[in-house]
C-alpha positions as CSV (number, residue, x, y, z in Angstrom):
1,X,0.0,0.0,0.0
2,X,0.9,3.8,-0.6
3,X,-0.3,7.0,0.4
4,X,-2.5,7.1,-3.1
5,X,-4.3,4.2,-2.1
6,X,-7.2,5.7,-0.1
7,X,-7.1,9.0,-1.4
8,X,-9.2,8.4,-4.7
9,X,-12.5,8.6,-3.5
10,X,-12.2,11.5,-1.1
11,X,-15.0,13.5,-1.0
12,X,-14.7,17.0,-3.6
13,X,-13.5,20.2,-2.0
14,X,-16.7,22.6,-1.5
15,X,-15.8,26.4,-1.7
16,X,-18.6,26.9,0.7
17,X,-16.9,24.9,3.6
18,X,-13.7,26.0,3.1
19,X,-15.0,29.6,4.0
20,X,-16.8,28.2,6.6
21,X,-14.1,26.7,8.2
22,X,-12.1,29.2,8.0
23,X,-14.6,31.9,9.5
24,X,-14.3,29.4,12.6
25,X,-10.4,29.5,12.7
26,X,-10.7,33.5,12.6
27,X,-13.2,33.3,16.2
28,X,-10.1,30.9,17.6
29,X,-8.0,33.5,16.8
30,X,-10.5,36.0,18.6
31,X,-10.6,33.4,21.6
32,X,-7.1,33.9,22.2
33,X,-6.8,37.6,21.7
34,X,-10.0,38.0,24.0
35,X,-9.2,36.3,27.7
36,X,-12.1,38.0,28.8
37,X,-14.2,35.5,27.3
38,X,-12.4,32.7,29.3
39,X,-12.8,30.1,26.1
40,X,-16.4,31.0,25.8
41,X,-17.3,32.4,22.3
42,X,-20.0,34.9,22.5
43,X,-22.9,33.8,21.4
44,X,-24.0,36.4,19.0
45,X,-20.7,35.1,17.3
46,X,-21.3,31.2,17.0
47,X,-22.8,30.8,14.0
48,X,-26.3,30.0,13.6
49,X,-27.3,26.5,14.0
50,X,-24.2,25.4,16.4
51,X,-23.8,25.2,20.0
52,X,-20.6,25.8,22.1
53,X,-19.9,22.5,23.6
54,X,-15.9,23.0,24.5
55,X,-13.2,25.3,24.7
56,X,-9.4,24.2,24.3
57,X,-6.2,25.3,26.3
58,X,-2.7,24.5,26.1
59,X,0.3,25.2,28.1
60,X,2.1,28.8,27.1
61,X,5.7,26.2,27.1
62,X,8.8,26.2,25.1
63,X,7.9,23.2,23.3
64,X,11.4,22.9,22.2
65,X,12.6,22.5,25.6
66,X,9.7,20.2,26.1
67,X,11.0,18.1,23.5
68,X,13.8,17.8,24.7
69,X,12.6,16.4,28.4
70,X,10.3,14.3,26.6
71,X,13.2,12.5,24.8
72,X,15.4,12.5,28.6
73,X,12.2,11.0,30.5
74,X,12.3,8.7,27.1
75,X,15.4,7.1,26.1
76,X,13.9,4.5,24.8
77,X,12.6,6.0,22.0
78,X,16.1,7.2,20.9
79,X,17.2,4.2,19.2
80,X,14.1,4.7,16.6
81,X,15.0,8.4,16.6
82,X,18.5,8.2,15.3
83,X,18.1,4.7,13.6
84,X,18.0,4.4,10.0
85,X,16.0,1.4,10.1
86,X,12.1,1.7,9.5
87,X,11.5,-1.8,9.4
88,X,10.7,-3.1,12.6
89,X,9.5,-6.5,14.1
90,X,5.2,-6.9,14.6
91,X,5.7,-7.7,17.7
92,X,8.9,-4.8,19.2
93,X,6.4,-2.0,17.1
94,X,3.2,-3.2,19.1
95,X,5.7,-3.2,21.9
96,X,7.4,0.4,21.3
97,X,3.4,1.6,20.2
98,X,2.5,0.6,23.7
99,X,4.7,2.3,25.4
100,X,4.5,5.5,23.9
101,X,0.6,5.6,23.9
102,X,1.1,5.0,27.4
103,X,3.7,7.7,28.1
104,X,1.2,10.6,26.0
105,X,-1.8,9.8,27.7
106,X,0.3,10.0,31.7
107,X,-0.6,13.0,33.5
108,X,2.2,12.4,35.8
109,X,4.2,12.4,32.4
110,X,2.6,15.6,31.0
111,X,3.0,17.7,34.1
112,X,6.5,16.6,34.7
113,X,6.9,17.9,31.0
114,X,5.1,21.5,32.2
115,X,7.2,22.0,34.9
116,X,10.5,21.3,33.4
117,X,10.2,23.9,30.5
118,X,7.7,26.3,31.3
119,X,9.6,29.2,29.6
120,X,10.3,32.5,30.9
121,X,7.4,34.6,28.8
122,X,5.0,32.3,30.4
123,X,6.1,33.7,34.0
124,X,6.5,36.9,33.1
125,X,3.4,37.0,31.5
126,X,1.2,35.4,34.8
127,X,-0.4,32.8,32.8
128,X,0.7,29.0,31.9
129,X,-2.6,28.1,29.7
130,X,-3.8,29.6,26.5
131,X,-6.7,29.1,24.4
132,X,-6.3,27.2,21.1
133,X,-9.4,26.5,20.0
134,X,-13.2,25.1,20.7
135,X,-15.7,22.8,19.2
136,X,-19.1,23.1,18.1
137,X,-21.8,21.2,17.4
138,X,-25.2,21.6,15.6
139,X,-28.6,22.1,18.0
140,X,-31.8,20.9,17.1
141,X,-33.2,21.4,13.9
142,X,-29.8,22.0,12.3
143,X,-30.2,19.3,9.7
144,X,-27.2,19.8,7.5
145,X,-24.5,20.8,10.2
146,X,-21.3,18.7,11.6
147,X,-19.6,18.5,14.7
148,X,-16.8,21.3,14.5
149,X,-13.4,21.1,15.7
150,X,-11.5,24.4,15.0
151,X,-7.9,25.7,16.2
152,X,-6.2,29.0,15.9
153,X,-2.3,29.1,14.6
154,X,0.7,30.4,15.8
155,X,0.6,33.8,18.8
156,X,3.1,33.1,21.0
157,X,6.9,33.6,21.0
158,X,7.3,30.2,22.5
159,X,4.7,28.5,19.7
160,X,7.1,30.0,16.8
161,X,10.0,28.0,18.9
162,X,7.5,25.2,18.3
163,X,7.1,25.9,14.4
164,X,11.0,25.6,14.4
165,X,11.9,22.5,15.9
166,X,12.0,18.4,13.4
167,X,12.5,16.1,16.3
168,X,10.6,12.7,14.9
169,X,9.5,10.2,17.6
170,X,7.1,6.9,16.3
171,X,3.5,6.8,17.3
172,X,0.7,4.0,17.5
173,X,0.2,4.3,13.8
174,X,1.8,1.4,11.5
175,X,2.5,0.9,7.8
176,X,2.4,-2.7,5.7
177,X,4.5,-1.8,2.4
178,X,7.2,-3.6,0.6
179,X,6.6,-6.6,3.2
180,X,7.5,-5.4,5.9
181,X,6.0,-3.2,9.1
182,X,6.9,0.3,9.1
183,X,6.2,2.7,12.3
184,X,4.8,6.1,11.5
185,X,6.5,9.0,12.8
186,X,5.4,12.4,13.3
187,X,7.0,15.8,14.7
188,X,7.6,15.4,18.3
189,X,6.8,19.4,18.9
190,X,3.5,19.2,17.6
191,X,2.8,15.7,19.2
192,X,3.6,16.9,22.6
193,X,1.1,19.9,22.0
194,X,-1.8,17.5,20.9
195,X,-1.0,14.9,23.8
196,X,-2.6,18.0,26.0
197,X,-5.3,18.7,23.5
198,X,-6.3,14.7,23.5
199,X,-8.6,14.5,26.7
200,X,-10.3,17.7,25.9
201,X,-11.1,16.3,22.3
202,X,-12.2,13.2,23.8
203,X,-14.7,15.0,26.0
204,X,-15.7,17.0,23.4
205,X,-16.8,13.6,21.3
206,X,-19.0,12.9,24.2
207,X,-20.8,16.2,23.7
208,X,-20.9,15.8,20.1
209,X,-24.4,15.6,18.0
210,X,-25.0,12.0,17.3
211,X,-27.6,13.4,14.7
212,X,-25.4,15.9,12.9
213,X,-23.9,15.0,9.2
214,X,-20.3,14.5,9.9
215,X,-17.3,15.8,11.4
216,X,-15.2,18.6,10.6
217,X,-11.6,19.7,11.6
218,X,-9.7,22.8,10.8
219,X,-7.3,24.8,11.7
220,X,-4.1,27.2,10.4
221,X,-0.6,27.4,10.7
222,X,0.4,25.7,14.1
223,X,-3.3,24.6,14.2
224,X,-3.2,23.3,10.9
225,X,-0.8,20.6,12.1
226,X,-3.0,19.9,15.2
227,X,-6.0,19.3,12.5
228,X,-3.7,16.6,10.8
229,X,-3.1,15.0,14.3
230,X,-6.7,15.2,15.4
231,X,-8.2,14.6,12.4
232,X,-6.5,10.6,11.9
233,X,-6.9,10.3,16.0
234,X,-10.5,11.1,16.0
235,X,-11.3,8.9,12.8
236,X,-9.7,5.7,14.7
237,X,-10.2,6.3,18.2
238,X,-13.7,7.7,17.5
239,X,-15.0,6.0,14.1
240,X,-16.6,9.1,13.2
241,X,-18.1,9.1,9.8
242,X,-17.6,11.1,6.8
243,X,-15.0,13.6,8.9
244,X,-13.4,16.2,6.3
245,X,-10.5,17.8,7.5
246,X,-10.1,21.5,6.1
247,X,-6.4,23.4,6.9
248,X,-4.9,26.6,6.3
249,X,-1.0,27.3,6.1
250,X,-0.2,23.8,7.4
251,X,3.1,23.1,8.5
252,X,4.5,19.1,7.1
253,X,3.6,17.0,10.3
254,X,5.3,13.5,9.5
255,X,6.9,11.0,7.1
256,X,6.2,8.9,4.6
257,X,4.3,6.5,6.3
258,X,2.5,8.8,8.7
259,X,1.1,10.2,5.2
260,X,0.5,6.6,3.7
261,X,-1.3,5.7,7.0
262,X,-3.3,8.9,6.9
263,X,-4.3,9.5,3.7
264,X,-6.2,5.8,3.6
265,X,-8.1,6.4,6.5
266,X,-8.4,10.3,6.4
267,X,-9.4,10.4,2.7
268,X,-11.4,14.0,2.5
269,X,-8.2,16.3,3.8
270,X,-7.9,19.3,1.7
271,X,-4.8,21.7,2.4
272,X,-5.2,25.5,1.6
273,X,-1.8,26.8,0.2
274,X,-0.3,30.2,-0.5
275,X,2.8,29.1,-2.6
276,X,4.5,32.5,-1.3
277,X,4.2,31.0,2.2
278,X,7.5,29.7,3.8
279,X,5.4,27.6,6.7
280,X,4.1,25.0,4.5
281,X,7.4,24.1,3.4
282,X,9.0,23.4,6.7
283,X,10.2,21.4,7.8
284,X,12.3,20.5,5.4
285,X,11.1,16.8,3.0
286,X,14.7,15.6,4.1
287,X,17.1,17.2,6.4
288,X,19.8,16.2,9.1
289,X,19.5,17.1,12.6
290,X,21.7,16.7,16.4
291,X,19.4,14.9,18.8
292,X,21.1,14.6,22.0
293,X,24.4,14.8,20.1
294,X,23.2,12.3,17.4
295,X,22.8,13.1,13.8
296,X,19.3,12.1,12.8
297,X,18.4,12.5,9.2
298,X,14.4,12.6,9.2
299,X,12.4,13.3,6.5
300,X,8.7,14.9,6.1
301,X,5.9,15.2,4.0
302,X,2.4,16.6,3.8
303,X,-1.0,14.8,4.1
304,X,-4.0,15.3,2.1
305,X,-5.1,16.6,-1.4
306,X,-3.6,20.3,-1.8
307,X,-5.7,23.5,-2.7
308,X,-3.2,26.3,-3.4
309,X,-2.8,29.8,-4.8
310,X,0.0,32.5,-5.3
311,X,-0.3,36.0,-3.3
312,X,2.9,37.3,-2.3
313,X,2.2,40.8,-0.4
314,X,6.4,41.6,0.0
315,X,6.2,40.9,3.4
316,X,7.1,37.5,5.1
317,X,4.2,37.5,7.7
318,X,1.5,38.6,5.9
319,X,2.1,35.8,3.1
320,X,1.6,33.3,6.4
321,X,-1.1,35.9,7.5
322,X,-4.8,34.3,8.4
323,X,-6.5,37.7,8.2
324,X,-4.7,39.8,5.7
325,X,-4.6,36.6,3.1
326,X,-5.3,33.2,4.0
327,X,-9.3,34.0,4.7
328,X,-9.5,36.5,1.8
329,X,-7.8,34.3,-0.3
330,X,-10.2,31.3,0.8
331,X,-13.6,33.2,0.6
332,X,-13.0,34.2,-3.0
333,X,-12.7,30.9,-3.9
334,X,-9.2,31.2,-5.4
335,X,-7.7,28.3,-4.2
336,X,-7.5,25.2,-7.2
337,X,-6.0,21.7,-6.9
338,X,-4.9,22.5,-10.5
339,X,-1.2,22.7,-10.9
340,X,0.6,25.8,-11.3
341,X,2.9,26.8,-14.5
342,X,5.4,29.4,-13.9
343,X,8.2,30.9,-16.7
344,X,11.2,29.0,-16.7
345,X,14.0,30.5,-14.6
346,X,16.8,29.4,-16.5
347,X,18.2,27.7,-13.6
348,X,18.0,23.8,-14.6
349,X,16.5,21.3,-12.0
């Protein structure tokens, strides 16, 4: 199997949806830049039809730092992190899969995690939690709406420190290709940040519609890898069915056989795309990296069907921008899966 095999009958991108979504990332956005509301959306904001039924926090960490005392509470994973064999035997993954499942879903684990690299913003700013997002679900009546999931991206000094970091570890997520058993991998950064989103999610699914259509997930920049994450947990841990997964500015969240795993199981993912944007291209497809004074090579790649356009404003951020291009972009219906011709450069590849 490949990551094309499970992709081909994904549902069509809908314009409408997309700008949808993407309304919803712009109130996470709001969430965060609004403490006052203490998670709550107003309620002249939620859209009509939908119900508040959970806010999201995380900690206000260096997530870099975290990492790294992740990886010192963990050496067990570092053999797979600076191996460069993927093949593994069925019964040392279920093993390894086990033990890391175990490890992310510890409190005692999480909160030794907190404490060790709570970073000195955080203190200075008299707050260890922010909000990242919410979920929503349809009331009554609402015949045609989903259960929601939405995340903001990137505010925080310590959350671009996030962005930044490549540090693989596996996860409970396994491959059959070329006969033998691969173990998924994904960006250890963004995995720590959705081990403390996980038991919010899963009480949101308790609170979720049973009667509404589907399940939607979206999110940009930072929370565009969070969508990837929760999208492929909450289609296996929660069999919810159709779920569509709309994101925005996505960063790449794991390799190869994350994708291959994800894309059969997670088949309508669409990825909005400004090709002037720097974040969707980190990390790097293949790069070498010092983990704990080993050289790790690790490579990436992205999940899902991609919608993209081309609006360079001159200025680094606001390419990345939600507000100034990502939800313009998005509601005109400019984004296309059709690929992009460009003049030659002259410069031979």
């Amino acid at each position: 199997m490949d990551a094309a095999i499970g992709s081909s009958s994904a549902a069509a991108y809908d314009a409408a949806t997309a700008t949808f979504l993407s309304s919803l990332v712009g109130l996470a956005y709001a969430q965060f830049d609004h403490p006052e509301w203490n998670g709550q959306i107003p309620s002249s904001q939620v859209p009509q039809g939908y119900t508040q039924i959970a806010a999201f926090k995380v900690p206000n960490l260096d997530l870099t730092a975290a990492a790294d005392a992740f990886l010192d509470a963990h050496p067990e994973l570092m053999p797979l992190v600076s191996s460069d064999v993927t093949a593994l035997a069925a019964d040392t993954a279920a093993a390894l899969n086990t033990q890391l499942s175990n490890a992310l879903e510890d409190p005692a684990t999480l909160a030794a995690v907190t404490a060790a690299a709570t970073p000195p913003q955080a203190a200075a700013a008299g707050a260890t939690d922010v909000w990242f997002g919410f979920a929503l679900a349809p009331i009554s009546g609402n015949l045609s709406g989903s259960n929601i999931v939405a995340f903001r991206g990137t505010r925080t000094v310590v959350e671009w420190g996030l962005d930044a970091t490549a540090v693989q570890v596996p996860v409970p997520l396994a491959w059959y290709k070329d006969g033998k058993l691969r173990l998924a991998r994904v960006h250890l950064g963004f995995l720590i940040l959705f081990a403390f989103l996980k038991p919010q999610l899963d009480a949101a699914v308790k609170q979720f519609n049973a009667k509404a259509v589907g399940t939607q997930v979206t999110g940009h920049s930072l929370g565009g890898a969070e969508t990837a994450l929760t999208s492929i947990y909450l289609k296996l841990s929660s069999l919810l069915t159709p779920l569509q997964s709309y994101s925005q500015a996505s960063p790449r969240v794991g390799d190869s056989t994350f994708v291959s795993v994800y894309n059969y199981f997670v088949r309508s993912t669409f990825r909005i795309v400004n090709l002037a944007d720097l974040v969707p291209i980190l990390p790097p497809t293949s790069l070498t990296i010092v983990v704990k004074g080993v050289k790790v090579s690790v490579q990436y790649a992205h999940v899902g069907q991609e919608f993209s356009y081309l609006w360079q404003t001159g200025d680094v951020g606001n390419n990345h921008g939600w507000q100034i291009n990502y939800n313009p972009a998005t509601g005109d219906d400019i984004p296309t899966n059709t690929p992009r011709k460009y003049p030659n450069s002259g410069i031979p590849c």
